Structure formats: structure tokens, C-alpha cells
Short mmCIF file of C-alpha atoms and ligand atoms in Angstrom, two decimals:
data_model
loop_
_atom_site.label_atom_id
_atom_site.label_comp_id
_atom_site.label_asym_id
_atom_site.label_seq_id
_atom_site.Cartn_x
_atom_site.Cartn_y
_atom_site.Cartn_z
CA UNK H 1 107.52 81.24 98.74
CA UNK H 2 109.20 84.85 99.03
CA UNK H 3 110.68 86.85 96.59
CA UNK H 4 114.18 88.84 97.50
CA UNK H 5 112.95 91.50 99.73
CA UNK H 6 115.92 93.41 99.06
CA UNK H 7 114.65 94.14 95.75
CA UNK H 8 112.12 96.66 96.89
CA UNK H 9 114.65 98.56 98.00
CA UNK H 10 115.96 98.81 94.71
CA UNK H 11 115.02 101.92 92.68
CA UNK H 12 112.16 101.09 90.35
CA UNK H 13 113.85 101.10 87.15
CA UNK H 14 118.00 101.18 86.34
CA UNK H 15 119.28 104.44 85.20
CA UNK H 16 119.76 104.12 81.50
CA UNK H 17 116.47 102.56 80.91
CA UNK H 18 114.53 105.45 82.72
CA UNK H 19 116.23 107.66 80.19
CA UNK H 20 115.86 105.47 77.37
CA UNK H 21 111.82 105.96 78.18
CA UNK H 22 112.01 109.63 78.58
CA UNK H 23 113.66 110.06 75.45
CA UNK H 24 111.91 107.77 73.12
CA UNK H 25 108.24 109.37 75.00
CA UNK H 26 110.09 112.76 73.75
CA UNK H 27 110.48 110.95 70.15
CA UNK H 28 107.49 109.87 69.61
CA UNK H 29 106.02 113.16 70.20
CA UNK H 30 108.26 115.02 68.28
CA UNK H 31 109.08 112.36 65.43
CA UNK H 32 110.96 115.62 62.87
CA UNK H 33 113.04 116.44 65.77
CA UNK H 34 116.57 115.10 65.31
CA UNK H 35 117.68 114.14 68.50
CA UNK H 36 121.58 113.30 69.47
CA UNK H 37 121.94 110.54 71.90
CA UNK H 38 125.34 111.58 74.36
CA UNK H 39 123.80 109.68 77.02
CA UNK H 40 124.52 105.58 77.85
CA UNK H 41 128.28 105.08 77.45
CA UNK H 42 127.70 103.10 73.56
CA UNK H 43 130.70 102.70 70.93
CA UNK H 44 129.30 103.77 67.21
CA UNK H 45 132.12 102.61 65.14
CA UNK H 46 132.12 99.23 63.93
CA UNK H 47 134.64 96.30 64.95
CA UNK H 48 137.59 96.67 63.58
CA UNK H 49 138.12 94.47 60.12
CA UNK H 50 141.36 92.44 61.79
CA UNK H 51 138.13 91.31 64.68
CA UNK H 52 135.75 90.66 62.04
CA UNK H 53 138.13 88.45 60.12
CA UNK H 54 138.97 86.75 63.01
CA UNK H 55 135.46 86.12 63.59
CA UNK H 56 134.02 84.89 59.93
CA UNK H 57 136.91 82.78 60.26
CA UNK H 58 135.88 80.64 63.32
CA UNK H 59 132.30 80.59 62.50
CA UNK H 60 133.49 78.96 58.86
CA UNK H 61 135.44 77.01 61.83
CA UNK H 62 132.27 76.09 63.33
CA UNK H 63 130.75 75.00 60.13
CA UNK H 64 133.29 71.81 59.54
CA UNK H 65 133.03 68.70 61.55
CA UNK H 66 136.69 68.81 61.60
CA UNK H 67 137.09 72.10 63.45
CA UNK H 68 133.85 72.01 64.93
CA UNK H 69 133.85 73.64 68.89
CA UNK H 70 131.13 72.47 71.73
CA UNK H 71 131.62 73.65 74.72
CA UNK H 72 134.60 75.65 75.71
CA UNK H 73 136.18 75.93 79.21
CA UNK H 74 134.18 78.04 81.18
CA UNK H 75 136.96 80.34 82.16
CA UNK H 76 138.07 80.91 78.35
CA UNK H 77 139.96 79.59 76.07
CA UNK H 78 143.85 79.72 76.07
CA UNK H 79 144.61 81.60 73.15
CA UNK H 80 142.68 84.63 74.84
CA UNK H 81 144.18 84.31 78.23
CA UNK H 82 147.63 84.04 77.11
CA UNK H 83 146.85 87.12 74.32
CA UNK H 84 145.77 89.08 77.65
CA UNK H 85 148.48 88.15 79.96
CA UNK H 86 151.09 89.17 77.05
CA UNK H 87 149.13 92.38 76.69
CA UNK H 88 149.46 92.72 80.85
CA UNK H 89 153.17 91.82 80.56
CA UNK H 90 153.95 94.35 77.99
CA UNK H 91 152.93 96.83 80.20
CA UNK H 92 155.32 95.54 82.94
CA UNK H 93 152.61 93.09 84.65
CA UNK H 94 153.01 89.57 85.26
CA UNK H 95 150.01 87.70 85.53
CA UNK H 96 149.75 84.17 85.28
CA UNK H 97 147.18 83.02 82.65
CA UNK H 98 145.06 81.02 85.29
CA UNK H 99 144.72 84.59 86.67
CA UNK H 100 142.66 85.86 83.70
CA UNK H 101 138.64 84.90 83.57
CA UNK H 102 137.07 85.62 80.19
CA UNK H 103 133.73 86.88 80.76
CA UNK H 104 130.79 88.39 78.70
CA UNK H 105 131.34 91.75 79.94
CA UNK H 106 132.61 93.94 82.98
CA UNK H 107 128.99 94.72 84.27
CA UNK H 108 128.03 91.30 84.28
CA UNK H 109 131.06 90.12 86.41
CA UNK H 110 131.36 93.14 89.02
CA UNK H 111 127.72 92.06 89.98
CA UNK H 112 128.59 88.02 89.47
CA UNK H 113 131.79 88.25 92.05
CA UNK H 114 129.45 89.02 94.93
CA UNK H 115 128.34 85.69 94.99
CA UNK H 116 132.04 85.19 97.09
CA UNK H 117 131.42 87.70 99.53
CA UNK H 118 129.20 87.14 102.30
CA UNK H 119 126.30 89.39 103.17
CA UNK H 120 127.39 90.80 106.15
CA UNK H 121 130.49 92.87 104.73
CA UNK H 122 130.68 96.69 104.15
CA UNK H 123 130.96 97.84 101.66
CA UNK H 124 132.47 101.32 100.29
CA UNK H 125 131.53 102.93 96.76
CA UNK H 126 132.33 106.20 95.66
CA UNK H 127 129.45 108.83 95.27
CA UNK H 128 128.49 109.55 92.09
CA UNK H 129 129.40 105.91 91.11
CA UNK H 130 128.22 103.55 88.49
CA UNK H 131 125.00 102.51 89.85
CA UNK H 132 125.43 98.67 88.72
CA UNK H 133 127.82 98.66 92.26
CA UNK H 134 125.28 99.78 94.25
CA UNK H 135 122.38 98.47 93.35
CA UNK H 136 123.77 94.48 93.13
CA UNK H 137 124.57 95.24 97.42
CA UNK H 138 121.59 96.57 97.54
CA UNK H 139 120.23 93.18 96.07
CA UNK H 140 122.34 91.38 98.45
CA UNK H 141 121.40 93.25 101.37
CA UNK H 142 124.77 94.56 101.93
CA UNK H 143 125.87 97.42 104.15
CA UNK H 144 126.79 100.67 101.70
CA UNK H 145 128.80 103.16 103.00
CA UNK H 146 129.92 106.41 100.64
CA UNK H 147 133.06 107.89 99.59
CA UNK H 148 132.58 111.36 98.69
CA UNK H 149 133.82 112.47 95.35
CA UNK H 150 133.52 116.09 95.36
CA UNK H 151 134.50 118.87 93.31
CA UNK H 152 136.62 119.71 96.35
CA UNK H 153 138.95 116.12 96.02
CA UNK H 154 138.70 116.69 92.33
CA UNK H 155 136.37 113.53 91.65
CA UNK H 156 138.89 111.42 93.45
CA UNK H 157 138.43 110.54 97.21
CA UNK H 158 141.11 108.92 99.20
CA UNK H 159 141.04 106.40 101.79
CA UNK H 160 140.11 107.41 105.25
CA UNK H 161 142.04 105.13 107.90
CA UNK H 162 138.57 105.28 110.32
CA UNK H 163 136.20 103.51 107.56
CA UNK H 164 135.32 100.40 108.15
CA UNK H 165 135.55 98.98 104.49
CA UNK H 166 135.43 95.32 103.82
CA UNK H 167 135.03 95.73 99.60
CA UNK H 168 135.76 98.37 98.00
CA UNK H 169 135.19 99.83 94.76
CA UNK H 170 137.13 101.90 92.51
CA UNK H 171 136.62 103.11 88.98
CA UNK H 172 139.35 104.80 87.29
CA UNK H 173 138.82 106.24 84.71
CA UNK H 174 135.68 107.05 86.60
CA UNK H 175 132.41 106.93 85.35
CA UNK H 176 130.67 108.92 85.56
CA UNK H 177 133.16 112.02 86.42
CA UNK H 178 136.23 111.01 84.05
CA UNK H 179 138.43 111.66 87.38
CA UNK H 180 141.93 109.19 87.08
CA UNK H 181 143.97 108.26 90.03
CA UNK H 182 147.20 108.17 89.39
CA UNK H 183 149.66 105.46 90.83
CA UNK H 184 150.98 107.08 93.94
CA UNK H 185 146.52 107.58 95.04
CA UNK H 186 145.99 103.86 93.87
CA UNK H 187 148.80 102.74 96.44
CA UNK H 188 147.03 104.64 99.08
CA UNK H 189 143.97 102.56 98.77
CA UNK H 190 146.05 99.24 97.95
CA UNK H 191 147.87 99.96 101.33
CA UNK H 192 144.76 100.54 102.97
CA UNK H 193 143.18 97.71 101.96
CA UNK H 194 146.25 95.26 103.08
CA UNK H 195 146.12 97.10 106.51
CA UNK H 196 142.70 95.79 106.83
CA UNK H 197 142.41 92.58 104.76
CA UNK H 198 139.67 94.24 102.72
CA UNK H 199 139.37 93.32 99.02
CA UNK H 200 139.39 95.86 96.24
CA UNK H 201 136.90 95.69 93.07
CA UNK H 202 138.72 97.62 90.54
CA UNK H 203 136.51 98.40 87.45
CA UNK H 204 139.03 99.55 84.41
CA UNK H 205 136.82 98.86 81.07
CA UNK H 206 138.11 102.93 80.44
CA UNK H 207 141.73 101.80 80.95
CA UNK H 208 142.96 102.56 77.20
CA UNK H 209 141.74 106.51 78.02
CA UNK H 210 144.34 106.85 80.31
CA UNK H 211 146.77 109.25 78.32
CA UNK H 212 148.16 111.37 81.56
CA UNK H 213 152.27 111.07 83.07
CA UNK H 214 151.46 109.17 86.37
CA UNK H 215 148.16 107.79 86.01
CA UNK H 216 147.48 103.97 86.70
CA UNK H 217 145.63 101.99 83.57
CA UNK H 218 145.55 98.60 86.03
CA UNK H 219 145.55 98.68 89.95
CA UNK H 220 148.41 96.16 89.31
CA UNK H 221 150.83 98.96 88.72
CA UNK H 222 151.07 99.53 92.11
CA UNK H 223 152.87 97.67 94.99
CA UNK H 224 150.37 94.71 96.64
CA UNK H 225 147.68 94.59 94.59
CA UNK H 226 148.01 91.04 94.12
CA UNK H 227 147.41 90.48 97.17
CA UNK H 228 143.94 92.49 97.89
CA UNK H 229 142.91 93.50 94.28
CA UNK H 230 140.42 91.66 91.39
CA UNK H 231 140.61 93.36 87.70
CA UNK H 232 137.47 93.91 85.36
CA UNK H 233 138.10 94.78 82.48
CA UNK H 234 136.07 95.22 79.32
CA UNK H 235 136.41 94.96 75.36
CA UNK H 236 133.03 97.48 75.04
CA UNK H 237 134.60 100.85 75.09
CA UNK H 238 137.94 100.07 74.26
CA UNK H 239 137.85 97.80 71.04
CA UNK H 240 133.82 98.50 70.06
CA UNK H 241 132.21 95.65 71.81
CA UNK H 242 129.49 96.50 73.42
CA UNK H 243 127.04 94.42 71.01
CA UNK H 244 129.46 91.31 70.87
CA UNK H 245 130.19 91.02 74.85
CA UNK H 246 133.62 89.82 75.82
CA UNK H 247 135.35 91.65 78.94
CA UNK H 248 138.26 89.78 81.42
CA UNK H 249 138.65 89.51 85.32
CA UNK H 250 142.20 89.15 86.72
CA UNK H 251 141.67 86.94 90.23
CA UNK H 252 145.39 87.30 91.63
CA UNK H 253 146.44 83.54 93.22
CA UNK H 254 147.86 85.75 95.85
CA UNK H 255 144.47 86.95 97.36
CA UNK H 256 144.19 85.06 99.94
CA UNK H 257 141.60 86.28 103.20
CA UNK H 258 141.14 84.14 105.82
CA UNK H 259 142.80 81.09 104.35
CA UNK H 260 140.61 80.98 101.50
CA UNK H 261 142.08 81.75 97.95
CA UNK H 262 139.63 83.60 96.04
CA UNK H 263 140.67 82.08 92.66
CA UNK H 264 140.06 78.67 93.65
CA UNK H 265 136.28 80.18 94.57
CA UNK H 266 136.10 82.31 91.54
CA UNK H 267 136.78 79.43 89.25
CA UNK H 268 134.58 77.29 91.39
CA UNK H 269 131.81 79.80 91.09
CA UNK H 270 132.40 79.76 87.19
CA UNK H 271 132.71 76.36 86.40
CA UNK H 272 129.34 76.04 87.85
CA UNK H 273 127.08 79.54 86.88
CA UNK H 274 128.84 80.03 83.48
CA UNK H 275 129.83 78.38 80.51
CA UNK H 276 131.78 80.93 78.92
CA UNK H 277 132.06 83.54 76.11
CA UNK H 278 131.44 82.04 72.51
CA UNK H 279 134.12 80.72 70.57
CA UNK H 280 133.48 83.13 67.82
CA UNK H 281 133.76 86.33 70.17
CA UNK H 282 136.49 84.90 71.56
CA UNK H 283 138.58 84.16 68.60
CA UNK H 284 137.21 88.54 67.44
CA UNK H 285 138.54 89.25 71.02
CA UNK H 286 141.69 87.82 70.37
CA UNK H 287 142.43 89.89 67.62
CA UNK H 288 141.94 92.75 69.30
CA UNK H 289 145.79 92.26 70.93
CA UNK H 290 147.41 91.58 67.73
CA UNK H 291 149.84 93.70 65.94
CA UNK H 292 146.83 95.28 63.33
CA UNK H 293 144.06 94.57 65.55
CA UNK H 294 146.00 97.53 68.48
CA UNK H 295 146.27 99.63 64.77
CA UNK H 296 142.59 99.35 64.18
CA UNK H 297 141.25 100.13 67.54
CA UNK H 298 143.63 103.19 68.45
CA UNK H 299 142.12 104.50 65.00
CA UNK H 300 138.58 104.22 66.38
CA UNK H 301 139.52 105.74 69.76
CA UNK H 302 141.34 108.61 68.15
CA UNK H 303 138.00 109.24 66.98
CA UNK H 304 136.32 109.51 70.49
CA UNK H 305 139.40 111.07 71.95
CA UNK H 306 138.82 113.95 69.00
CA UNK H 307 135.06 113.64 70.05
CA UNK H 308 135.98 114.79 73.83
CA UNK H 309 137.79 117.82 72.50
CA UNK H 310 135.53 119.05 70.51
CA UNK H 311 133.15 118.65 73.85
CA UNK H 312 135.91 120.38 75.91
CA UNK H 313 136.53 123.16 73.64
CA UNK H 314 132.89 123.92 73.55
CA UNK H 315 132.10 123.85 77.36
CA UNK H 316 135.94 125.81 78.02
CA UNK H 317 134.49 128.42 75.74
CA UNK H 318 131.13 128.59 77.61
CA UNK H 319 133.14 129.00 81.00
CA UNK H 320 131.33 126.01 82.46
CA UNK H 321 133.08 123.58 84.97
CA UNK H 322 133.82 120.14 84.13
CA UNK H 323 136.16 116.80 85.10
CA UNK H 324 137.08 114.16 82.65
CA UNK H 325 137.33 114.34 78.67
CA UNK H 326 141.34 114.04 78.78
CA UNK H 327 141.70 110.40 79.70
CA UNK H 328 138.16 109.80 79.75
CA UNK H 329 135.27 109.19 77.01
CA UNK H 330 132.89 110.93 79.39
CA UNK H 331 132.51 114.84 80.32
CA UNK H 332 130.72 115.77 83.62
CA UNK H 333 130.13 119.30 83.81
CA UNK H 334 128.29 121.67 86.27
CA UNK H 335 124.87 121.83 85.46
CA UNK H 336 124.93 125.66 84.27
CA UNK H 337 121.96 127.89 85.95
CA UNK H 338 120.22 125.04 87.01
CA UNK H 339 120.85 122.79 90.52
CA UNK H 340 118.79 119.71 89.94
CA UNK H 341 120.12 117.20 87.07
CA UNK H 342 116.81 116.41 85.89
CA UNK H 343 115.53 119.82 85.25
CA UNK H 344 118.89 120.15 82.94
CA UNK H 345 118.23 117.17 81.20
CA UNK H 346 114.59 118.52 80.56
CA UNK H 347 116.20 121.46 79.10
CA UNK H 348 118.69 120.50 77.58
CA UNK H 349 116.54 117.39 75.45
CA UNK H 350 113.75 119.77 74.79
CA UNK H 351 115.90 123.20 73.66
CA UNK H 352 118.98 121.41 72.22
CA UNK H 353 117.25 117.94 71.31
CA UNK H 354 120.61 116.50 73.19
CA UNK H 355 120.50 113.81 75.57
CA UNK H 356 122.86 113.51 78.36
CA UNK H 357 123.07 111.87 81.77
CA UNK H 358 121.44 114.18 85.08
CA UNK H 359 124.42 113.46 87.67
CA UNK H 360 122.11 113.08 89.97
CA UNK H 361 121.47 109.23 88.55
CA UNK H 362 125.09 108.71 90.63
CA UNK H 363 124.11 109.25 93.72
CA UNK H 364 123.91 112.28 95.82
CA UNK H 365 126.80 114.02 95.04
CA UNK H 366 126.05 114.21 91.26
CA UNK H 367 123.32 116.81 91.92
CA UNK H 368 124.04 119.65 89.71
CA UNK H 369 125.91 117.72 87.33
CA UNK H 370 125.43 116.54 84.12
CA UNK H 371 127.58 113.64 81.92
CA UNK H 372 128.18 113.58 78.34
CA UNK H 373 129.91 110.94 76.14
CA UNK H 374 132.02 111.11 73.45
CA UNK H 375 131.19 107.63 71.68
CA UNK H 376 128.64 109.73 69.65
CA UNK H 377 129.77 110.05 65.79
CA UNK H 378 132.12 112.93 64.67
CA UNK H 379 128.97 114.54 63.03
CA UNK H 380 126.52 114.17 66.12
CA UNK H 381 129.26 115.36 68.54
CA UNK H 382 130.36 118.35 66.10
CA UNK H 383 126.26 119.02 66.38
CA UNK H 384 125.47 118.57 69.48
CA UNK H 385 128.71 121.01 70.77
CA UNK H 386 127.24 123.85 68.45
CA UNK H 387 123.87 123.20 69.70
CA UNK H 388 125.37 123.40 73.49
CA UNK H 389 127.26 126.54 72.68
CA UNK H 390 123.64 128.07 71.00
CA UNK H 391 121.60 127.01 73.76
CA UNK H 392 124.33 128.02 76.66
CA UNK H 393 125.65 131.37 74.94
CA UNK H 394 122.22 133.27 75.68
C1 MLT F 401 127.42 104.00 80.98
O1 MLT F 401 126.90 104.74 80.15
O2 MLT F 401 127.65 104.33 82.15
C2 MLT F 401 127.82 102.64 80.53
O3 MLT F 401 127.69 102.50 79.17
C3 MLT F 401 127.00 101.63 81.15
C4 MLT F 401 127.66 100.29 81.05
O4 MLT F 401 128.81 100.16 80.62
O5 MLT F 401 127.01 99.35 81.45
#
């Protein structure tokens, strides 16, 4: 018997749990300090009341013989798909419905879709990236190469026709560096992908962010996607979910590499590993697209959006660097006076009892940078700016 030797290679613990130690060893030794939590990407407002309707009303559903739901089909049920295509087409996107996966989340499914890719392609990530792409190659024993996102591209590196890509990830909104592409960069890498008969993995669970003139909120807005690009998308950040886990993957019929249609081997790979999202969270996630349900959850993101200014403001009036916070929930700033992430985070949890998220966590290129979130409460964020502007100001 052997174990997956790639998973020494793996760092010893992920990210967010190595700061969830460090913080709750920093609580427990100072139990009267108040500390404000702007690091892991988590909601704080509650689902919105048309979701939770929704929701006591199938699990009364589930308590009558009558309406009573076993299993459901393992790519979701209708009502969701077509709720999500209509949201697509809305937007000027046709998607069929047999295009559209339900899942239990975008993380889960960005690391689940490897299982179609064999273990000899290359793959290309941006650096600093969201360290759930790197580490499932790294599990696979995939080849990683790097994109650089530098303060020099502004966050958001283009293809380069020389790189030998075989999947390739974007993120946009980016986490962690709130960078967006806009249309006109997406079609760059869509073209570049077709050229090569690479696939793209486009992670958009910050889509609803987007606010800018010109910037893409699905890699579908562009010209060819369908033909080289899969979807994740998420119901965490956008419509509170993060608890309740319910996120979609679009799987265009049209991707087709070397005569093999990756829907056919998506929904072959579902049908067997998974057996789909609960009816209950399904029938909540449905709601979400209705009329009241978009009310609800613009209301909530208002909030966050407000949340980001009030980070902005602060770190415009402290003259300190940063991407992100305009169509973005997350801030990534210049470390100020310090060069290594971790040393900031030291500071900034011990003098300002504020958490954050060292840049260098990303990957190389997010050394000397810091992320915050804006998903905190209006109180905490209002708190934790002032503390920030106390702590910087000196
Ligand atoms: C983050 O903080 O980067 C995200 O919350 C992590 C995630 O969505 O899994």
C-alpha cells in the first residue's frame, strides 16, 4: 500500500486554517482583546427571507409522503438549472440547461473537474492565486507553470503566445488582488486558448462585484468561449451561502478536445462521484433568481460594497497602495514599512487586534502584500478602518 506521494509536496496545512490557528493561539491568550476577523473571504449577513421561505417550505415538503424527495438527479434539479440559464440569458448568454451542473460549491468543483484532465498537462495559474488551484495539481502531480500578476500588469497578466498552457486558470474578480479583466483581456486568453486547444477554468463566485463599463462578469461574454471555457460559479459570496453550499458549473456542449466532449465526461464523472446538492438548498438557491430574492441580495451586497469604501477611504487617506475594493469584496494593499506578509500580519493582529491575509499565502508574488475583506459587519469594518488609520498614521 502507498499513500499519494504528491501529497508531501503539499504545504503542511491550507492557508486559512494556518491563520485560523494563529489567531485563535492569539485569542486564547488575550481572551479581553476584541479581535476583528477581515481575513477568510465569509458572508455575515443572513440569507435573505425570500431563500429562507423557500427553504422552510420544501423541508415542510419533505415532511409529507405526498411531496416527499429521495434522491435527486445528480446534476440538479430543473427548476435550478432553468432559474440559472434565464439568469445567463438575461445577461445576453445562451446556455442550454444541460450546460449548467449544480454543485455544493465553487471550491469543491474547480478541484473535482481535474478528475477529466490527465496528469501529464500544464498547467498555468496566476501568481498570487487562490491556493485551492494549486495545491489540487499539486495533488495530481501536475506540471505548474506561473503567470505573473504584478503591480506592473495591474494584477492582471495576459497571455504570452510562447507558454505552453494546457489548463488554465483565471479568476476575475481575482482573489486575492480584486484585479477584473475586462472583455476585450478575456478574449485575449479565449483566443489563446482556441489557438492551442487548451481549456480554460474560469472561477467567477465574485461575478455580482463587477460594477466597472467593460468588465466581463462570465468568460461567456466574449467570442469562443464555448468552445474552450468551463464556468464556476458560486452562491457563497454573492447571495450569503457559504454555510448552506450551493454553487453551478457551466460545461459548454461545444468543448470538444480531441473528439471527446467534456460534458458527456463531466456528467459521467457526476453521475458517479456525486449525488447532488439537497433539495432544500436547492429550492433556497432557487430563490435567489427571483424577482425579491435579486431585491434581497443586492441589499446585502450594498452592505459589503459600503464595507470596501469605507476600507478604501481609509487606506487612500493613509497613502498606501492597493488593487481591488471597486468590483471586488477584497482589498490587497502594499504591506506599509514592512516587506514580508507575515511580519504585517504579526503587527497588524497584535497592535490593531485585526486579522487579515499576508499576500504572501498566494504565492510568490504576494510578498509585501496584505488582503482584507469586506464581508466583515458595518460595525467591525467601521472599527477595524479607524484602528488601521491609528495604527498606520504614526
Ligand atoms: C477566501 O477567503 O479566499 C475564500 O473565502 C476562500 C474560499 O472561498 O474558499
Amino acid at each position: 500500500m502507498k499513500f499519494n506521494a504528491n501529497y508531501q509536496k503539499l504545504k503542511e496545512s491550507y492557508l486559512f486554517s494556518d491563520i485560523a490557528h494563529r489567531v485563535n493561539a492569539y485569542t486564547a491568550a488575550h481572551p479581553d482583546q476584541k479581535v476583528l476577523r477581515m481575513g477568510i473571504g465569509d458572508v455575515t449577513l443572513p440569507l435573505a427571507p425570500a431563500v429562507i421561505a423557500a427553504m422552510e417550505k420544501a423541508v415542510a415538503e419533505m415532511g409529507k409522503k405526498e411531496t416527499f424527495r429521495g434522491y435527486g438527479p445528480e446534476q440538479g434539479y430543473d427548476f435550478l438549472r432553468e432559474a440559472i440559464r434565464a439568469d445567463y440569458a438575461a445577461r445576453g448568454i445562451s446556455l442550454a440547461a444541460d450546460e449548467i451542473f449544480i454543485s455544493d460549491g465553487a471550491k469543491s468543483d474547480v478541484g473535482n473537474i481535474l478528475d477529466l484532465f490527465d496528469a501529464d498537462n500544464t498547467v498555468l495559474v496566476p501568481d498570487p492565486v487562490y491556493p485551492v488551484y494549486v495545491d489540487t495539481n499539486v495533488m495530481a502531480g501536475r506540471r505548474i507553470l506561473f503567470a505573473d500578476a504584478t503591480r506592473a500588469n495591474g494584477f492582471l497578466p495576459m497571455p504570452d503566445p510562447k507558454t505552453e498552457a494546457d489548463i488554465i486558470y483565471i479568476c476575475s474578480p481575482n482573489n486575492p488582488t480584486g484585479a477584473a479583466y475586462s472583455v476585450e483581456q478575456l478574449q485575449a486568453w479565449v483566443d489563446y486558448a482556441n489557438a492551442r486547444g487548451a481549456v480554460i477554468l474560469y472561477d467567477a463566485a465574485y461575478e455580482r462585484f463587477v460594477a466597472g463599463e467593460g468588465l466581463a462578469r462570465s468568460i461567456f461574454e466574449t467570442k469562443g468561449a464555448e468552445d474552450c471555457a468551463i464556468e464556476f460559479c458560486s452562491l457563497s459570496k454573492t447571495a450569503g451561502f457559504t454555510g448552506t453550499r450551493c454553487g453551478y458549473t457551466v460545461v459548454p456542449h461545444a468543448l470538444v478536445r480531441g473528439g471527446v466532449h467534456c460534458n458527456k465526461l463531466w456528467l459521467r464523472r457526476q453521475t458517479t462521484k456525486f449525488n447532488g446538492v439537497s433539495y432544500i438548498v436547492q429550492r433556497g438557491a432557487e430563490a435567489v433568481f427571483t424577482e425579491e430574492g435579486k431585491k434581497q441580495i443586492e441589499a446585502n451586497l450594498a452592505v459589503y460594497r459600503r464595507n470596501a469604501r469605507r476600507l478604501s477611504s481609509c487606506l487612500d487617506e493613509l497613502g498606501i497602495f492597493y488593487t481591488g475594493g471597486k468590483n471586488s469584496p477584497y482589498l490587497w494593499l502594499e504591506c506599509p514599512g514592512f516587506t514580508d506578509s507575515w511580519k504585517f500580519f504579526d503587527y497588524l493582529l497584535e497592535e490593531a487586534n485585526v486579522v487579515g491575509t499576508p499576500g504572501s499565502g498566494f504565492g510568490k508574488n504576494g510578498e509585501g502584500f496584505f488582503r482584507l475583506t469586506a464581508f466583515a459587519s458595518e460595525e467591525a469594518t467601521e472599527e477595524a478602518a479607524e484602528r488601521i488609520r491609528r495604527l498606520l498614521r504614526r
